[in-house]
Short mmCIF file of C-alpha atoms in Angstrom, two decimals:
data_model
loop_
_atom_site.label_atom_id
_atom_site.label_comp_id
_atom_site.label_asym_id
_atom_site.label_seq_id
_atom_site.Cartn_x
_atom_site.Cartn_y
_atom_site.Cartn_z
CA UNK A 16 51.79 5.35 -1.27
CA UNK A 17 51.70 2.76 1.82
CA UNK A 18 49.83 5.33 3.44
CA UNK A 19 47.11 5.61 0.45
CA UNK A 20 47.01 1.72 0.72
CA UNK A 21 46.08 1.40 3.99
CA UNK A 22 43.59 3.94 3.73
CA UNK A 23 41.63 1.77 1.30
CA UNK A 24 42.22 -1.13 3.48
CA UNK A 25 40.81 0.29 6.50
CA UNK A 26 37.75 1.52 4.31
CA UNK A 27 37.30 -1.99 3.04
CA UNK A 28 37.14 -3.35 6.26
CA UNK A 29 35.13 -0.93 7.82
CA UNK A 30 32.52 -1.32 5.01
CA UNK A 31 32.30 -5.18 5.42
CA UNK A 32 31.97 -4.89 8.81
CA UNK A 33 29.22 -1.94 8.66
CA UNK A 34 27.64 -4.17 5.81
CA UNK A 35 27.77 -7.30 7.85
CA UNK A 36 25.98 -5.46 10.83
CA UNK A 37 23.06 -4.13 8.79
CA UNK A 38 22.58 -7.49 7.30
CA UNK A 39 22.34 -9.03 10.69
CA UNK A 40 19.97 -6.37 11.69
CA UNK A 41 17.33 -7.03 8.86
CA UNK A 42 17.68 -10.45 9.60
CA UNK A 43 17.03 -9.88 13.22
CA UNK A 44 13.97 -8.37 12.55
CA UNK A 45 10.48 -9.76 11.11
CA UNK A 46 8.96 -8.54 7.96
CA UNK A 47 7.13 -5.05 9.29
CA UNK A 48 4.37 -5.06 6.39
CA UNK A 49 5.44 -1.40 4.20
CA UNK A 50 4.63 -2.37 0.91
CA UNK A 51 7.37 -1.11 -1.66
CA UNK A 52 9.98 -0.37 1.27
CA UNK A 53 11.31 -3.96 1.57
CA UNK A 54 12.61 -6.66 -0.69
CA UNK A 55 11.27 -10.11 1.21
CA UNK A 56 13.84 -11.74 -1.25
CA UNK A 57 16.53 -10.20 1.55
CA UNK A 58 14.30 -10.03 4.75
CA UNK A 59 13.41 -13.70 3.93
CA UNK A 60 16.49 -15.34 2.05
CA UNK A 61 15.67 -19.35 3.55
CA UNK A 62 11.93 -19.05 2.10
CA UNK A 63 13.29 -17.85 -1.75
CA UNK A 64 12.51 -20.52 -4.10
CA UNK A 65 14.33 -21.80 -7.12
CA UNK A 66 11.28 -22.47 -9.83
CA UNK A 67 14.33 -23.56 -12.61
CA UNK A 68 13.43 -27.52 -11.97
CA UNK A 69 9.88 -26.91 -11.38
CA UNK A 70 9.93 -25.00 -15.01
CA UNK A 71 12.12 -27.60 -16.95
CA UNK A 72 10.50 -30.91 -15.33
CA UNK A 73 7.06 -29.30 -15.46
CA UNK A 74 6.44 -30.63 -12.34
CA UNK A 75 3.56 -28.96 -10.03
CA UNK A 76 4.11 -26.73 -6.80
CA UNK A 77 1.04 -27.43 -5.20
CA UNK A 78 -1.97 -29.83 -5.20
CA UNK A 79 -5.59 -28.60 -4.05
CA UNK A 80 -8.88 -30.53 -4.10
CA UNK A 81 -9.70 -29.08 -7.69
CA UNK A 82 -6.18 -29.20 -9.05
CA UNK A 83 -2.50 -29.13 -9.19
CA UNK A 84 -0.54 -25.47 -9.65
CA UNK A 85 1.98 -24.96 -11.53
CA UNK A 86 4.96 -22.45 -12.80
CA UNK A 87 5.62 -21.44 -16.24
CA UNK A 88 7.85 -18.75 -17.73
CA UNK A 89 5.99 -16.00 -19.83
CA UNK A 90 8.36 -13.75 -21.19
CA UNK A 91 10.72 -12.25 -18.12
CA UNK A 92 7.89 -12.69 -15.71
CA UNK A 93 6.73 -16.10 -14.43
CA UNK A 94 3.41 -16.72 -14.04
CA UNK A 95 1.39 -19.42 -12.05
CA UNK A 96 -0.61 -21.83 -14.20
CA UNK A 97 -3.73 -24.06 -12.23
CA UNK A 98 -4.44 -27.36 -14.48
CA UNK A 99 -7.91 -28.68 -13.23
CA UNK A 100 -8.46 -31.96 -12.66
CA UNK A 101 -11.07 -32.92 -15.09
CA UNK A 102 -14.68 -34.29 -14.26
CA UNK A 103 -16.09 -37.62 -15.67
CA UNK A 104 -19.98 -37.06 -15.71
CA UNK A 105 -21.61 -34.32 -17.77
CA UNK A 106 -23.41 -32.72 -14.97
CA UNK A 107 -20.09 -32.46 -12.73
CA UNK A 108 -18.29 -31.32 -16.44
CA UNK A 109 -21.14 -28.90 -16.22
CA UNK A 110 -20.76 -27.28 -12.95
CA UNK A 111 -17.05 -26.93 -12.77
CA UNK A 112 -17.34 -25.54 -16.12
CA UNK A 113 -19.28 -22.52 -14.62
CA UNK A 114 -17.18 -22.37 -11.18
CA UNK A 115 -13.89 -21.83 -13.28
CA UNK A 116 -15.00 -19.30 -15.69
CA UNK A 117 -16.34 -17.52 -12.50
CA UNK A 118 -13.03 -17.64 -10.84
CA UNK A 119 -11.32 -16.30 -13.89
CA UNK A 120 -13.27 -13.26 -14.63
CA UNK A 121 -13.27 -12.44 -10.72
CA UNK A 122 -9.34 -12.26 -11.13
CA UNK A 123 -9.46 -10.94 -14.37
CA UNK A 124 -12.05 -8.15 -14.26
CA UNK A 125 -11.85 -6.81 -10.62
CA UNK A 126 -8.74 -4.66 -10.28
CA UNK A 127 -7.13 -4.40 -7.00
CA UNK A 128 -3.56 -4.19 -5.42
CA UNK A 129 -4.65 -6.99 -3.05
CA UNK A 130 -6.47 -8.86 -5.25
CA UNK A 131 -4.17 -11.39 -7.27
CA UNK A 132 -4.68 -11.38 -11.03
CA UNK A 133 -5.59 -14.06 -13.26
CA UNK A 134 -4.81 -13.79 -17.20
CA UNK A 135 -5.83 -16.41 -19.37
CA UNK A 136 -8.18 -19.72 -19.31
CA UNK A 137 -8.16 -22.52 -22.05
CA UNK A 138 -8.94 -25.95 -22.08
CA UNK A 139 -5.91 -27.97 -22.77
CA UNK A 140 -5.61 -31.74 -23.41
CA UNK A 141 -9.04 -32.38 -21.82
CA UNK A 142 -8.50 -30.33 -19.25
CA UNK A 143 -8.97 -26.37 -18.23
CA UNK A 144 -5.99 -24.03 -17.62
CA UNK A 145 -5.85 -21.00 -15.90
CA UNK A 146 -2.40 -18.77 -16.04
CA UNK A 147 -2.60 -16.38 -12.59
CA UNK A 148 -0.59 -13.81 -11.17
CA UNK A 149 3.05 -15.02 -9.39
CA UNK A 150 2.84 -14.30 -5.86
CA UNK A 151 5.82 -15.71 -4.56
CA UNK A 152 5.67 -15.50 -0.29
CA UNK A 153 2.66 -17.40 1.44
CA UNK A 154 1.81 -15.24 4.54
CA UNK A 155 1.45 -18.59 6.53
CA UNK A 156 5.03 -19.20 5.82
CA UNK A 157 6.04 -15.81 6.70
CA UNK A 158 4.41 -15.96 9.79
CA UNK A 159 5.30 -19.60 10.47
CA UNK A 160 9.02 -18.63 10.01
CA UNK A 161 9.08 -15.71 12.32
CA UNK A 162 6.98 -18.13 14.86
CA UNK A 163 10.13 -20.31 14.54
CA UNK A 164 12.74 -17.54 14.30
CA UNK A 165 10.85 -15.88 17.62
CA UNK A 166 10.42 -12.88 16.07
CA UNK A 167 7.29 -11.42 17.68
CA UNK A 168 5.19 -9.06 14.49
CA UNK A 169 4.15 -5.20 15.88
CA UNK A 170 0.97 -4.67 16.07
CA UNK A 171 1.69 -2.02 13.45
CA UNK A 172 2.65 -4.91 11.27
CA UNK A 173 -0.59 -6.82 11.67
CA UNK A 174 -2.68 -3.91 11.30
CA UNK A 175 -1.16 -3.24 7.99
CA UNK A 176 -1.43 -6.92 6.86
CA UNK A 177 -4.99 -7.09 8.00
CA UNK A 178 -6.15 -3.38 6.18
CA UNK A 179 -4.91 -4.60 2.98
CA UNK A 180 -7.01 -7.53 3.05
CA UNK A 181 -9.87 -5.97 4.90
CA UNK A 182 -9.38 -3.15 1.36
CA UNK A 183 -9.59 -6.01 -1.36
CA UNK A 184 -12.45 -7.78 0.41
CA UNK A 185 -14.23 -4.50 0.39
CA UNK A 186 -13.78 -3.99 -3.12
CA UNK A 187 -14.93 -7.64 -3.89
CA UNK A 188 -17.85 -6.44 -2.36
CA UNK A 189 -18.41 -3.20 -3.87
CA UNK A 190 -18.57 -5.21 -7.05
CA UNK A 191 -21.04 -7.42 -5.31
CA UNK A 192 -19.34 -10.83 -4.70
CA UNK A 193 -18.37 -12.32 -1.52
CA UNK A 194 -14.99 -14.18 -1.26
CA UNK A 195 -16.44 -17.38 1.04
CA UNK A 196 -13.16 -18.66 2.08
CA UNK A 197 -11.02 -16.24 3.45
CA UNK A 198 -8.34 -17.17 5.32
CA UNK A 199 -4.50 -17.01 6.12
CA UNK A 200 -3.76 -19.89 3.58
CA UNK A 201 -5.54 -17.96 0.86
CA UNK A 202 -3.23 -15.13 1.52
CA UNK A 203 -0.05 -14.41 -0.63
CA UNK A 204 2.63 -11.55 -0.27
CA UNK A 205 4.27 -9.77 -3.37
CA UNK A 206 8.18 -9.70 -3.21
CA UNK A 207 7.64 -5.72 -2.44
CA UNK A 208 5.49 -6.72 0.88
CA UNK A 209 1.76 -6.20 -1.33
CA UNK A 210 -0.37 -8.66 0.62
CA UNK A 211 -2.69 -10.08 -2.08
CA UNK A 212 -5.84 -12.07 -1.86
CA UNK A 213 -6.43 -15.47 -3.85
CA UNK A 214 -8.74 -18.21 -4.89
CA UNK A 215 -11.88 -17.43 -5.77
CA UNK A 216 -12.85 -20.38 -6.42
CA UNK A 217 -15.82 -20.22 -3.60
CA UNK A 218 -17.40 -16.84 -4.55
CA UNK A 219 -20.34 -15.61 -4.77
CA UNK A 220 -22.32 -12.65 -5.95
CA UNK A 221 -24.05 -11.25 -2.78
CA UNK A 222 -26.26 -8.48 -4.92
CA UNK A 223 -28.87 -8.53 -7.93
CA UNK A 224 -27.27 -6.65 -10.29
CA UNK A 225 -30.41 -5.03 -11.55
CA UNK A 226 -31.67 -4.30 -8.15
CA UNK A 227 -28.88 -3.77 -5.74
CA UNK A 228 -30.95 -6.35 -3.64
CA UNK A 229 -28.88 -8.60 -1.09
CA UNK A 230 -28.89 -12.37 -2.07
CA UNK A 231 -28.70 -15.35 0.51
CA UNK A 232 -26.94 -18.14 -0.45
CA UNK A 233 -28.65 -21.74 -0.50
CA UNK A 234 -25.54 -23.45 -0.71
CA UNK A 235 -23.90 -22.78 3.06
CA UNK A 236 -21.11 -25.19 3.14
CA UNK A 237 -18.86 -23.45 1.32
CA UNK A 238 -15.76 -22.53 1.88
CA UNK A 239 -13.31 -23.67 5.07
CA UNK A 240 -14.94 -25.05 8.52
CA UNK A 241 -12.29 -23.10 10.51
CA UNK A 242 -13.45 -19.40 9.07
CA UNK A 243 -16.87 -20.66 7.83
CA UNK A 244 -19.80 -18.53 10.19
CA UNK A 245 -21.91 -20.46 12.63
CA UNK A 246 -25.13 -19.56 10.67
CA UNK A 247 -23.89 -21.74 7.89
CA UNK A 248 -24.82 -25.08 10.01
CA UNK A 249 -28.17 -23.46 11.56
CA UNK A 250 -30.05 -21.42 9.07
CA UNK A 251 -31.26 -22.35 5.55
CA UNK A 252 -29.95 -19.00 4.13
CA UNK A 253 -28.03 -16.59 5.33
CA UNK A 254 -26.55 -13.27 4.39
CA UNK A 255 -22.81 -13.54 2.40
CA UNK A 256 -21.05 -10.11 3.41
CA UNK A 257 -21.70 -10.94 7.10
CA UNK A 258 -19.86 -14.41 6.41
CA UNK A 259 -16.87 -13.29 5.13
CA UNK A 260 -17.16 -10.31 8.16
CA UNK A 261 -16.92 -13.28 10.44
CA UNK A 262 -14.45 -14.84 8.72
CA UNK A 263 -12.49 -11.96 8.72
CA UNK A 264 -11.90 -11.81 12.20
CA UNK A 265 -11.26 -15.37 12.84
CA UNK A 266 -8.02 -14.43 10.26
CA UNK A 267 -7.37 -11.45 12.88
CA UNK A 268 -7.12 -13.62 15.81
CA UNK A 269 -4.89 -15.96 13.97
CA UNK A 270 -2.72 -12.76 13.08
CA UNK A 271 -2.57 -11.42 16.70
CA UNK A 272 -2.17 -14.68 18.46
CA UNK A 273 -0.64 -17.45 15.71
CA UNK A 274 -3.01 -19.95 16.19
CA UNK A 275 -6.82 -20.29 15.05
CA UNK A 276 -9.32 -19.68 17.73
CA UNK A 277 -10.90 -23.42 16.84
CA UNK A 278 -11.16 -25.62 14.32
CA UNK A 279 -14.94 -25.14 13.33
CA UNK A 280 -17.73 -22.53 14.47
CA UNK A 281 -20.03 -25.56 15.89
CA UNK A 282 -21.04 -26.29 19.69
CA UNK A 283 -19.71 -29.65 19.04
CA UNK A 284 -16.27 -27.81 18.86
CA UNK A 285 -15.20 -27.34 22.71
CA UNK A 286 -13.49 -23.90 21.85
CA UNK A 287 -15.66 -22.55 19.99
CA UNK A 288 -18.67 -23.96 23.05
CA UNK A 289 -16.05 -22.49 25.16
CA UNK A 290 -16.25 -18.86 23.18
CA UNK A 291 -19.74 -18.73 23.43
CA UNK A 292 -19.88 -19.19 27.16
CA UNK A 293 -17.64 -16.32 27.24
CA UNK A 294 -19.61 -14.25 25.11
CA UNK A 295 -22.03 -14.74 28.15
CA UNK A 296 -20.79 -14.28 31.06
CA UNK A 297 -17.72 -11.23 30.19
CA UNK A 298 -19.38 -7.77 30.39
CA UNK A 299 -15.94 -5.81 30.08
CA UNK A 300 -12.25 -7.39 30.12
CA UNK A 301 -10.92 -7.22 34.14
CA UNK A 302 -7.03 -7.86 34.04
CA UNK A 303 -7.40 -11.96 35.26
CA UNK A 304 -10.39 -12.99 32.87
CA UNK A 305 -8.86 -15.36 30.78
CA UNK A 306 -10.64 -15.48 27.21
CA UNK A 307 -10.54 -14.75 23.17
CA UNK A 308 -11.87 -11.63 23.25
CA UNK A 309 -10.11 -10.24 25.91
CA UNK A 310 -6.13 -11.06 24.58
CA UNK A 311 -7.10 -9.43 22.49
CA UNK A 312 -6.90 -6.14 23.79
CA UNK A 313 -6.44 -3.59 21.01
CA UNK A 314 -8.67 -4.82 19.35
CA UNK A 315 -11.00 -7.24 21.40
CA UNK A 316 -14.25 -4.42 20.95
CA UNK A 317 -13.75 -4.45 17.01
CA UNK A 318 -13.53 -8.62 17.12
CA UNK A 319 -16.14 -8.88 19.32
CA UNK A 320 -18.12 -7.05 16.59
CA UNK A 321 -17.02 -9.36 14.19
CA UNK A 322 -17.24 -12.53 16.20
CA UNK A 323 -20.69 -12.12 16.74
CA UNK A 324 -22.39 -14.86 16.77
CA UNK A 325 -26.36 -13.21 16.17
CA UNK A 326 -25.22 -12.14 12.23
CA UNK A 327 -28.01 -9.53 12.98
CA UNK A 328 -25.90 -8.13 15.66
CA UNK A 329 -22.37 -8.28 13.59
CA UNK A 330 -20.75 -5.33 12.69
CA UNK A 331 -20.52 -4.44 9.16
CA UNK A 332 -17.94 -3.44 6.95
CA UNK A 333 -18.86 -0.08 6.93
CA UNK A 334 -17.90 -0.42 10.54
CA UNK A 335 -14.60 -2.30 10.33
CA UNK A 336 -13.45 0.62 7.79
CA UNK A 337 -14.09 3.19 10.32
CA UNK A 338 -12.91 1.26 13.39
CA UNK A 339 -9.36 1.83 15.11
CA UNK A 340 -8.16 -0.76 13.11
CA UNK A 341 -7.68 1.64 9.95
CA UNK A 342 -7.53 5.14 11.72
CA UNK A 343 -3.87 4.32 12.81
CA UNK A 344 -1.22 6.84 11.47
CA UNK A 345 0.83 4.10 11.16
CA UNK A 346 -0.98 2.28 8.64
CA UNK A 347 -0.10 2.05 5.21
CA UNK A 348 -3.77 2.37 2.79
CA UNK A 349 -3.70 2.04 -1.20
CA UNK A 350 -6.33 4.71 -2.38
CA UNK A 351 -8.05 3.03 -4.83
CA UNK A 352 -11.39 4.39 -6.28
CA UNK A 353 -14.46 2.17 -7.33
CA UNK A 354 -13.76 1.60 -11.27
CA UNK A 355 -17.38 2.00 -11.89
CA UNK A 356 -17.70 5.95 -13.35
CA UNK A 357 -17.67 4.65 -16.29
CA UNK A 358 -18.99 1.88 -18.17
CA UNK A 359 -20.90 1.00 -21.28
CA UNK A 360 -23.24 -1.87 -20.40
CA UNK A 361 -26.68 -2.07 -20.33
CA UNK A 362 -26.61 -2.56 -16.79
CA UNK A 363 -25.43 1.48 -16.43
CA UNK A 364 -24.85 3.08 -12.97
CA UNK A 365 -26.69 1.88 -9.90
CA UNK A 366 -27.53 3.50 -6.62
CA UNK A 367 -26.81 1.26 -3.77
CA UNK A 368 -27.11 3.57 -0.34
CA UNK A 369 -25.34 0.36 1.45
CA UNK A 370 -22.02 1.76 0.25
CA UNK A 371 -22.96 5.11 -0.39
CA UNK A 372 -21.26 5.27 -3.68
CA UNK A 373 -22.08 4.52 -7.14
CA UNK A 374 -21.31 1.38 -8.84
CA UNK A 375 -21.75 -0.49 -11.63
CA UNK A 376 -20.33 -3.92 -13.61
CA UNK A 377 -18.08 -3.44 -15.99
CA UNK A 378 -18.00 -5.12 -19.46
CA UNK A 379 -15.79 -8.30 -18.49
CA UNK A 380 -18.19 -9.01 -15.41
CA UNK A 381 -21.18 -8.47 -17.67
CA UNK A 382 -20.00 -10.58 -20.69
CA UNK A 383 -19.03 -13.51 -18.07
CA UNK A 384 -22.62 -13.21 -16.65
CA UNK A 385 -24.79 -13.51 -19.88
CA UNK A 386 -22.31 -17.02 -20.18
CA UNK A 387 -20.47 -15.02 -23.08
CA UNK A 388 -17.48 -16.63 -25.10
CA UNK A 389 -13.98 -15.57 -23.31
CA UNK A 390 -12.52 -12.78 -25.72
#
């Protein structure tokens, strides 16, 4: 009987202690981007969140130049709720009237894992409403905390990061809108690692939907000045998919080296002056040249290509799907196929050789375009 007893003891030590060293050992270790593999809840127990007082108190998360966020309990989920801050003049009423109904039905007709979802939209109390998708892990504070925690991300773990929001950008565009500020701050992660794109408060569509025809924007300060493309200060118009290409790889750098390459793509900026001297002079990277492109060194060809600053001469993202970047075995890729097979509006099914596939907008898109009612 003593025996039997000390059996079990032993076993109950040795299982706390083989517990205690695996728990050290994910904590050791950064987040290594394999959506559905790992609960961040575990990998990242300081940056959990108790939403309890936030819920009770109704008191807001987070404060942008349009409006103050919010958490709200629907059913056993939570969901995030954005309360606008209203306008005073008509026109202004007018205009933010149209840029929230398009940021709904971009969240709430385009279907993507890395695209975050939005659900509802109402006007409550004099002001609009918009209940989103919970997304509860901020990359930047991911990042930020493994910065602190000096825990350096494989490049196997910024690749994956980067494909998955290099995969919802693409969809955005087969659908033919352009995101206009992409960026690390408009980039959440699921609780299951799913990296997930938001905001769209910025977009734009970047096609004629009756002719598959590329439209330039006439309203070029959009967006953020520290991913915003050089063109936007220089030319009157200028092409939308190559913006959020360039914008893109400024989000790359910041993965790969943990700090943005400058704080706006002008002259007047002395890094950015600085990167276009370099552009220049550098041929091919020798081991002592000491510039962007060239730390980079996995990848300094493919941002090169989409640091360009001729947008004639910038790759595409035709080019950035085919690149290194997504041929590594490593890499985790959701397969999702263009929703547009099928569809019943007027619109129909359109050739566009750009992609080489067939698309077409869906009811929700359609209905939002012709200013319809929200169903």
């Amino acid at each position: 009987m003593e025996l039997q007893r000390l059996s079990h003891y032993l076993f109950s030590i040795s299982f706390i202690v083989i517990a205690s060293i695996a728990s050290f050992t994910i904590a050791a270790i950064p987040w290594q981007c394999a959506p559905g593999q790992f609960d961040l809840n575990t990998l990242y127990p300081d940056l959990v969140r108790n939403h309890v007082d936030h819920i009770i108190n109704n008191t807001a998360i987070g404060e942008g130049s349009d409006g103050r966020v919010y958490i709200k309990a629907h059913g056993p989920t939570l969901q995030v709720v954005k309360r606008f801050f209203p306008e005073t003049s008509p026109l202004r009423q007018a205009l933010q009237e149209c840029s929230i109904h398009a940021e709904y039905w971009l969240g709430h007709s385009i279907s993507h894992p890395s695209l975050a979802r939005s659900y509802s939209l109402g006007h409550v109390n004099g002001k609009w409403e918009m209940a989103m998708e919970f997304i509860p892990f901020p990359l930047l504070d991911l990042l930020d905390y493994d910065a602190w925690a000096e825990r350096r991300w494989s490049w196997e773990a910024i690749s994956c990061v980067f494909l998955q929001i290099l995969d919802g950008i693409t969809h955005l565009h087969l659908y033919g809108f352009s995101h206009r500020d992409i960026k690390v701050e408009n980039i959440m992660v699921d609780r299951d690692g799913t990296v997930k794109i938001i905001d769209f408060g910025s977009a734009s569509p970047l096609r004629d939907f009756l002719t598959g025809r590329k439209l330039l924007s006439w309203e070029n300060k959009v967006g953020t000045p520290i991913t915003m493309p050089p063109e936007a200060e220089e030319e009157e118009f200028y092409d939308l998919e190559k913006g959020d290409v360039w914008a893109l790889g400024v989000v790359l750098v910041r993965l790969w080296l943990g700090v943005y390459p400058w704080e706006e793509a002008m002259l007047q900026d002395d890094a950015f002056a600085e990167y276009v001297k370099e552009r220049e002079k550098i041929e091919d990277c020798a081991d002592d040249v000491d510039s962007l492109i060239c730390s980079l060194p996995r990848v300094a060809e493919y941002v090169g290509g989409m640091l360009e600053t001729t947008p004639a001469k910038r790759i595409t993202m035709d080019n950035i799907q085919s690149s290194v970047l997504t041929g590594a075995k490593t890499l985790i890729r959701f397969k999702v196929a263009a929703e547009s097979a099928t569809t019943h509006s007027p619109v129909g099914i359109l050739n566009h050789s750009r992609y080489e596939v067939q698309w077409g907008v869906n009811d929700d898109v359609l209905s939002y375009l012709m200013d319809s009612p929200i169903a």
